């Protein structure tokens, strides 16, 4: 599969295609004048030195446009007014949460206005009787988890960036995390949304009803839409009773393929643990060097298996996991000594990408395959690393079949980008060959839009374009992203 050159400046980002007949006044300041006169309380940055921090997300290799400005709405009413004004002036809008995205969804569009939603960060309600929370989009994921915990409740989706990323970003990316193997991804935790549409109208797509099937399921149309169909201004999210404290098992293997085989075996045996994460040898060593945890630095791979089933059920789950690991050649299997140690190990896994960054320029990728095919995907990544003569660390949510091959290049390697592109293309081809996906949880954004048709097919992309045209006929919402 040939690479669609993700590093080339995307047209819509660096030169927004204005609609024919559109008022050409955005750049001359009249849009910004109207913004400040209509919304005097809205904080707006226009100085390029100040807007620079909001141009990128966690994809420094992409080329954002230069925005007209960056604003910080604090209410749905403000978002509505901004969208209406932007529609009148044909100014592109880029919704943005914490900017932790890994596919370029929140990067700035040329001549556009970025809406930083982090000021809308109220947890409006924890409704313990209905097991749900009502939140604004700027709430940090981990903050919601802590607030739910005070009521003995639990918000399940937990991206590794959970201390940083927002619920709005999670919804817009349909993010996954370490607990998703048992509890599902963000999609599975959403009951309803409030969304400002491209014409400034506001809709509510659901609410506190657990069962509610009237009409089309608009809630899940907006989940994963990456800011291209509407701006999410409120969400009703499903909470669960707090599970039991977790028991943690570490299984070390001589090779990453044996670890992959153990994942496939555990799945086949019906194990649904709270967490089933994989780290390969390179990642184990990087994490250990950075955090000094005393992990087995000679191991070829490690699986972290957690059970929150409680009591004898947890013991039984970990016993099943240990048996599968042993049958697949585990060289050692150890239980964490206490909950504090287990917390540390989980934190170490969350810092896998950061640890690999200490070894060079690290670019995290994201592929998924049906779980039985995890060993083949791991083998394919090993082959690509050997063929390209490059270091690729692998970690990820192996229990979901979701792996993060991470290309680690020397900081001064002039051929780094070209080699990463070649590796990406080969890894995506392998994932598709195995019936997988080129994006398990990081979205499409700019980085993967060139692969959309190859995976989904032309007819499916035509339907996506029709949905986009119906909801955003002027093309002002996050143009150049996804499609
Ligand atoms: C170290 C690290 C670890 C990570 N681990 C994981 C992981 O385990 N699982 C995972 O799935 N992802 C992970 N990510 C990726 C990222 O954190 C998630 O995609 C996250 O959900 C993005 O949230 P954000 O608030 O930073 O959104 P941003 O990056 O700001 O935006 C992401 C997208 O959401 C849109 N958006 C934001 N807010 C709104 C809104 N209110 N309405 C409409 N659209 C909106 C933006 O336009 C953009 O398209 C990781 C990233 C890093 C850097």
XYZ file of C-alpha atoms and ligand atoms in Angstrom:
536
model
C 0.000 0.000 0.000
C 1.441 3.395 -0.896
C 1.573 6.132 1.705
C -0.723 9.105 1.081
C 1.980 11.488 2.285
C 0.518 12.611 5.586
C 3.297 15.136 6.005
C 2.409 17.219 2.990
C 0.500 20.375 4.000
C -3.159 19.403 3.561
C -4.984 21.873 1.284
C -7.925 22.511 3.537
C -5.657 23.208 6.478
C -3.297 25.617 4.840
C -5.613 27.122 2.261
C -9.277 26.774 3.194
C -11.416 26.367 0.099
C -13.947 29.177 0.583
C -17.370 28.541 -0.906
C -18.171 30.327 -4.162
C -19.714 33.673 -3.383
C -18.660 33.523 0.236
C -18.028 36.880 1.865
C -14.272 37.418 1.549
C -14.090 39.441 4.722
C -12.861 36.918 7.263
C -9.227 37.799 6.837
C -9.706 41.555 6.863
C -10.826 41.542 10.428
C -14.566 42.117 10.154
C -15.296 38.611 11.467
C -13.111 39.215 14.492
C -14.669 42.668 14.977
C -18.141 41.141 14.982
C -16.969 38.412 17.343
C -15.759 40.913 19.907
C -18.744 43.233 19.523
C -21.356 40.423 19.647
C -19.583 38.478 22.408
C -17.694 40.989 24.554
C -17.162 38.387 27.320
C -15.559 35.848 25.006
C -11.793 35.478 25.429
C -10.161 35.577 21.981
C -6.463 35.348 21.145
C -5.237 36.677 17.804
C -1.545 37.356 18.393
C 0.340 34.571 16.557
C 2.690 34.227 19.533
C -0.316 33.393 21.694
C -2.233 31.252 19.209
C 0.842 29.144 18.398
C 0.291 26.888 21.412
C -3.114 25.909 19.995
C -2.045 25.160 16.423
C -0.733 21.652 17.039
C -1.898 18.569 18.853
C 0.356 15.558 19.551
C 1.187 15.210 15.843
C 4.168 17.571 15.492
C 4.935 16.071 12.067
C 1.721 17.487 10.526
C 1.450 21.007 9.133
C -1.362 23.064 10.668
C -2.710 26.239 9.100
C -2.455 29.686 10.662
C -5.680 30.496 12.484
C -7.401 33.871 12.542
C -7.796 33.368 16.241
C -8.379 31.061 19.165
C -11.393 31.496 21.450
C -12.504 30.011 24.748
C -16.309 29.723 24.936
C -17.846 29.203 28.360
C -21.459 28.379 27.467
C -23.580 26.664 24.841
C -25.057 30.077 23.991
C -21.612 31.423 23.188
C -20.821 28.397 21.017
C -24.086 28.932 19.146
C -23.310 32.598 18.529
C -19.770 31.788 17.370
C -21.007 29.112 14.957
C -23.691 31.405 13.493
C -21.185 34.179 12.949
C -18.659 31.774 11.440
C -21.345 30.452 9.072
C -22.201 34.012 7.981
C -18.537 34.756 7.292
C -17.643 31.246 6.056
C -14.907 30.973 8.659
C -13.766 27.408 9.428
C -14.135 26.285 13.036
C -11.899 23.793 14.830
C -13.283 22.423 18.109
C -10.463 21.546 20.480
C -10.168 19.862 23.850
C -6.786 19.348 25.503
C -4.925 18.873 22.200
C -3.699 15.384 23.148
C -5.010 13.889 19.899
C -2.751 11.657 17.828
C -4.303 12.036 14.374
C -4.362 15.812 13.912
C -8.084 16.352 14.556
C -7.539 19.528 16.578
C -4.765 21.125 14.522
C -5.493 24.625 13.261
C -7.034 25.347 9.876
C -5.788 28.269 7.791
C -7.937 31.343 8.388
C -10.046 29.462 10.897
C -11.110 29.962 14.477
C -10.160 27.344 17.040
C -12.714 26.796 19.820
C -10.903 25.620 22.930
C -13.605 23.895 24.984
C -11.641 23.493 28.210
C -13.471 26.416 29.861
C -16.728 24.440 29.719
C -15.508 22.075 32.419
C -18.393 21.668 34.841
C -19.558 18.311 36.106
C -23.213 19.341 36.112
C -24.597 16.290 37.875
C -23.620 12.905 39.259
C -26.982 11.145 39.276
C -26.347 8.131 41.488
C -29.966 6.985 41.284
C -29.803 6.734 37.514
C -26.137 5.687 37.325
C -25.126 8.547 35.060
C -23.291 11.869 34.952
C -24.088 15.037 33.040
C -20.934 16.939 32.091
C -19.646 19.737 29.935
C -17.100 18.752 27.260
C -14.052 20.352 28.860
C -14.116 18.058 31.898
C -10.848 16.122 32.200
C -11.457 12.378 31.978
C -9.726 11.559 35.289
C -11.630 14.341 37.083
C -14.888 12.686 36.136
C -13.517 9.375 37.383
C -12.642 10.905 40.737
C -15.999 12.699 41.051
C -17.870 9.472 40.281
C -15.668 7.642 42.790
C -16.869 9.942 45.576
C -20.332 8.459 44.997
C -19.030 4.884 44.863
C -19.412 4.963 41.073
C -17.088 4.401 38.161
C -16.587 5.995 34.723
C -14.988 3.265 32.646
C -13.254 4.703 29.517
C -9.697 5.642 30.526
C -7.320 6.640 27.712
C -3.687 6.518 28.836
C -3.853 10.340 28.584
C -6.730 10.412 31.104
C -5.182 12.997 33.433
C -5.033 15.408 30.525
C -7.605 14.714 27.799
C -11.186 15.996 27.879
C -14.503 14.219 27.668
C -15.295 16.256 24.519
C -12.135 14.970 22.863
C -12.874 11.422 24.054
C -16.378 11.600 22.568
C -15.192 13.148 19.313
C -12.515 10.434 18.920
C -14.518 7.563 20.437
C -11.460 6.938 22.569
C -10.492 3.677 24.179
C -8.236 2.926 27.103
C -6.813 0.346 29.460
C -10.167 -0.821 30.850
C -11.987 -1.038 27.534
C -11.394 -4.753 27.070
C -14.034 -5.337 29.740
C -16.102 -2.146 29.744
C -16.099 -0.980 26.132
C -14.923 2.286 24.578
C -16.344 5.806 24.947
C -19.211 4.966 22.584
C -20.449 2.385 25.074
C -20.565 4.935 27.905
C -22.672 7.612 26.176
C -26.383 8.005 26.754
C -26.962 11.384 25.155
C -25.382 14.567 23.859
C -26.107 18.238 23.415
C -24.634 19.380 20.108
C -24.400 22.762 18.388
C -24.862 22.160 14.676
C -23.165 24.005 11.823
C -26.127 26.422 11.466
C -26.019 27.289 15.162
C -29.068 25.269 16.182
C -28.802 23.048 19.272
C -30.029 19.471 19.450
C -30.251 16.901 22.236
C -29.767 13.347 21.079
C -30.662 11.293 24.138
C -30.597 11.564 27.896
C -30.904 9.458 31.002
C -32.988 6.662 29.499
C -30.976 3.479 29.308
C -33.270 2.225 26.550
C -34.391 4.824 24.007
C -34.624 3.927 20.329
C -36.887 6.562 18.822
C -35.641 7.711 15.430
C -32.096 7.426 14.153
C -29.317 7.021 16.711
C -27.848 10.511 16.413
C -25.853 10.144 19.622
C -23.561 7.631 18.032
C -23.384 9.580 14.787
C -21.608 12.347 16.676
C -19.411 9.993 18.705
C -16.220 9.618 16.692
C -17.096 12.471 14.296
C -13.943 14.418 15.275
C -15.550 17.849 15.352
C -16.668 17.635 11.719
C -20.430 17.291 12.284
C -21.134 19.456 15.341
C -19.690 20.919 18.515
C -20.474 18.813 21.579
C -21.483 21.069 24.459
C -22.832 18.558 26.987
C -22.890 14.798 27.504
C -24.860 12.350 29.604
C -22.560 9.464 30.430
C -23.179 6.046 31.879
C -21.636 5.267 35.280
C -21.227 1.843 36.853
C -21.027 0.657 40.426
C -17.391 0.834 41.558
C -15.789 -2.561 40.878
C -13.634 -4.355 43.427
C -9.984 -3.441 43.901
C -7.902 -4.886 41.126
C -5.525 -7.821 41.335
C -2.614 -7.602 38.910
C -0.614 -10.310 37.192
C 2.547 -9.789 35.157
C 3.491 -12.484 32.648
C 6.927 -12.340 30.997
C 7.757 -14.136 27.747
C 10.881 -14.849 25.726
C 9.303 -13.503 22.527
C 6.569 -11.036 21.680
C 4.829 -13.645 19.553
C 4.409 -15.936 22.567
C 2.823 -13.043 24.410
C 0.516 -12.471 21.429
C -0.379 -16.147 21.418
C -1.261 -15.887 25.113
C -3.616 -12.975 24.342
C -5.355 -15.039 21.674
C -5.548 -18.046 24.037
C -6.996 -16.000 26.911
C -9.643 -14.579 24.574
C -10.525 -18.025 23.242
C -10.760 -19.333 26.814
C -13.413 -16.708 27.562
C -11.328 -14.504 29.835
C -12.602 -10.909 30.011
C -10.161 -9.206 32.369
C -10.367 -5.558 33.392
C -7.053 -4.931 31.651
C -4.941 -6.930 29.211
C -1.991 -4.826 28.081
C 1.166 -5.791 26.212
C 4.668 -4.315 26.245
C 7.414 -5.618 23.943
C 11.094 -5.907 24.891
C 12.069 -2.466 23.632
C 9.221 -0.835 25.559
C 9.923 -2.821 28.750
C 13.517 -1.638 28.699
C 12.522 1.967 27.936
C 9.956 2.025 30.744
C 12.362 0.436 33.171
C 15.190 2.793 32.254
C 12.895 5.785 32.728
C 11.030 4.678 35.846
C 13.360 2.142 37.547
C 10.678 -0.417 38.343
C 12.888 -3.495 38.347
C 11.053 -5.123 35.418
C 12.701 -8.111 33.763
C 14.796 -6.203 31.231
C 15.798 -9.447 29.471
C 12.204 -10.403 28.726
C 10.982 -10.444 25.138
C 7.530 -9.211 26.121
C 5.234 -8.699 29.067
C 1.490 -8.963 29.538
C -0.251 -7.096 32.318
C -3.517 -8.775 33.271
C -5.871 -7.277 35.826
C -9.051 -8.537 37.387
C -11.564 -6.381 39.222
C -14.040 -9.233 39.656
C -13.312 -9.378 43.378
C -12.693 -12.259 45.783
C -12.605 -15.782 44.441
C -13.835 -14.661 41.010
C -10.716 -12.499 40.629
C -8.512 -15.362 41.787
C -10.171 -17.624 39.221
C -9.681 -15.088 36.415
C -6.002 -14.649 37.161
C -5.564 -18.418 37.484
C -7.059 -18.807 34.001
C -4.735 -16.075 32.694
C -1.687 -17.666 34.329
C -2.559 -21.060 32.857
C -2.890 -19.585 29.349
C 0.372 -17.671 29.767
C 2.155 -20.799 31.007
C 0.831 -22.843 28.087
C 2.213 -20.222 25.688
C 5.711 -20.345 27.171
C 5.741 -17.623 29.843
C 9.153 -17.525 31.483
C 7.846 -16.017 34.703
C 4.483 -15.052 36.138
C 4.285 -12.743 39.141
C 1.516 -11.113 41.151
C 1.854 -7.488 42.244
C 2.635 -7.408 45.938
C -0.015 -4.859 46.898
C -2.416 -2.265 45.372
C 0.245 0.468 45.481
C 2.595 -1.639 43.377
C -0.253 -2.431 40.972
C -0.986 1.310 40.649
C 2.657 1.914 39.796
C 2.687 -0.798 37.165
C -0.438 0.608 35.535
C 1.107 4.059 35.593
C 4.234 2.636 33.980
C 2.125 1.251 31.152
C 0.475 4.655 30.725
C 3.917 6.167 30.387
C 5.112 3.740 27.707
C 5.046 6.353 24.953
C 6.787 8.929 27.095
C 9.450 6.343 28.001
C 10.109 5.538 24.346
C 10.448 9.279 23.688
C 13.482 9.247 25.943
C 15.179 6.979 23.363
C 14.667 9.286 20.357
C 11.875 10.800 18.297
C 8.946 8.480 19.042
C 5.870 8.427 16.816
C 3.002 6.368 18.236
C 0.786 4.567 15.719
C -2.439 2.707 16.234
C -3.702 -0.430 14.506
C -6.228 -3.067 15.454
C -6.892 -6.654 14.436
C -9.356 -9.349 15.465
C -7.864 -10.741 18.682
C -7.045 -14.165 17.303
C -4.725 -12.433 14.853
C -2.686 -10.486 17.414
C 0.291 -12.894 17.114
C 0.355 -12.433 13.313
C 0.150 -8.651 13.661
C 3.037 -8.657 16.122
C 5.057 -10.825 13.751
C 4.293 -8.433 10.880
C 5.496 -5.447 12.922
C 8.724 -7.312 13.738
C 9.223 -8.002 10.036
C 8.655 -4.354 9.103
C 11.167 -3.214 11.734
C 13.755 -5.645 10.331
C 13.018 -4.714 6.694
C 13.287 -0.993 7.405
C 16.232 -1.402 9.790
C 14.436 0.679 12.381
C 13.399 0.451 16.011
C 9.681 -0.070 16.552
C 8.472 -0.410 20.131
C 5.103 -2.102 20.548
C 2.684 -1.733 23.413
C -1.052 -1.433 23.664
C -4.437 -2.728 24.555
C -3.729 -6.239 23.311
C -6.918 -7.599 24.876
C -8.829 -5.443 22.365
C -6.506 -6.463 19.527
C -5.339 -2.827 19.571
C -1.578 -2.250 19.276
C 0.544 0.891 19.228
C 3.643 0.270 17.114
C 5.859 3.235 17.945
C 8.570 4.279 15.522
C 11.647 5.480 17.405
C 14.171 7.367 15.302
C 17.445 9.091 16.049
C 16.866 12.802 16.493
C 19.279 13.719 13.707
C 18.259 11.080 11.146
C 17.478 13.000 7.916
C 15.687 9.983 6.428
C 13.461 9.457 9.485
C 10.214 10.682 7.926
C 10.639 8.658 4.740
C 11.381 5.493 6.708
C 8.467 6.049 9.042
C 6.181 6.495 6.026
C 7.415 3.253 4.518
C 6.953 1.412 7.824
C 3.469 2.859 8.323
C 2.351 1.781 4.867
C 3.657 -1.757 5.420
C 2.085 -2.047 8.876
C -1.291 -0.755 7.669
C -1.208 -3.169 4.738
C -0.557 -6.023 7.174
C -3.384 -4.904 9.482
C -5.867 -4.748 6.583
C -4.661 -8.097 5.288
C -5.478 -9.572 8.713
C -8.993 -8.097 8.643
C -7.983 -5.239 10.947
C -8.086 -1.466 10.997
C -5.546 1.326 10.479
C -7.013 3.194 13.444
C -8.109 1.381 16.576
C -8.786 4.391 18.774
C -6.852 7.491 17.675
C -9.284 8.566 14.969
C -8.775 9.562 11.356
C -8.010 13.277 11.590
C -5.465 14.289 8.995
C -2.957 11.518 9.645
C -5.177 8.680 8.406
C -7.721 10.276 6.088
C -5.761 8.993 3.079
C -6.474 5.415 4.164
C -10.231 5.829 4.595
C -11.255 4.527 1.210
C -8.797 1.635 1.252
C -10.352 0.305 4.454
C -13.994 1.364 4.239
C -14.534 1.302 0.472
C -15.752 3.999 -1.884
C -19.468 3.514 -1.229
C -19.070 3.867 2.532
C -17.017 7.031 2.054
C -19.752 8.379 -0.242
C -22.265 7.889 2.584
C -19.903 9.687 4.992
C -19.642 12.617 2.572
C -23.433 12.740 2.265
C -23.788 12.895 6.061
C -21.191 15.645 6.216
C -22.912 17.619 3.440
C -26.302 17.275 5.134
C -25.085 18.477 8.524
C -22.480 20.996 7.409
C -23.347 22.168 3.884
C -20.938 25.125 4.047
C -18.084 22.888 5.182
C -17.134 25.125 8.102
C -16.721 22.420 10.775
C -13.150 21.172 10.980
C -12.574 21.058 7.207
C -9.847 18.754 5.972
C -10.254 16.359 8.883
C -11.534 12.776 8.415
C -12.712 13.317 4.800
C 0.539 9.824 25.717
C -0.807 9.662 25.074
C -1.567 8.548 25.366
C -2.809 8.367 24.758
N -3.532 7.256 25.067
C -4.726 7.041 24.464
C -5.474 5.865 24.769
O -5.103 5.032 25.601
N -6.645 5.691 24.101
C -7.095 6.595 23.182
O -8.158 6.366 22.601
N -6.407 7.723 22.895
C -5.241 7.976 23.514
N -4.530 9.112 23.230
C -5.061 10.076 22.235
C -5.883 11.249 22.830
O -5.519 11.488 24.178
C -7.380 10.970 22.710
O -7.752 10.954 21.347
C -8.258 11.991 23.450
O -9.597 11.561 23.446
C -8.199 13.391 22.857
O -8.808 14.284 23.785
P -8.456 15.824 23.762
O -9.298 16.498 24.778
O -7.012 16.035 23.903
O -8.957 16.233 22.315
P -8.207 17.046 21.168
O -6.949 16.404 20.788
O -8.163 18.474 21.535
O -9.259 16.878 19.988
C -9.487 15.600 19.435
C -10.647 15.680 18.424
O -11.836 15.969 19.117
C -12.486 17.103 18.549
N -13.164 17.767 19.659
C -12.629 18.123 20.861
N -13.587 18.648 21.644
C -14.742 18.632 20.923
C -16.076 19.051 21.179
N -16.427 19.563 22.347
N -16.996 18.889 20.201
C -16.662 18.344 19.014
N -15.420 17.935 18.723
C -14.472 18.074 19.671
C -11.375 17.893 17.893
O -11.860 18.705 16.838
C -10.486 16.776 17.385
O -10.964 16.312 16.153
C -3.297 9.324 23.836
C -2.532 10.472 23.562
C -1.305 10.640 24.158
C -0.528 11.869 23.831
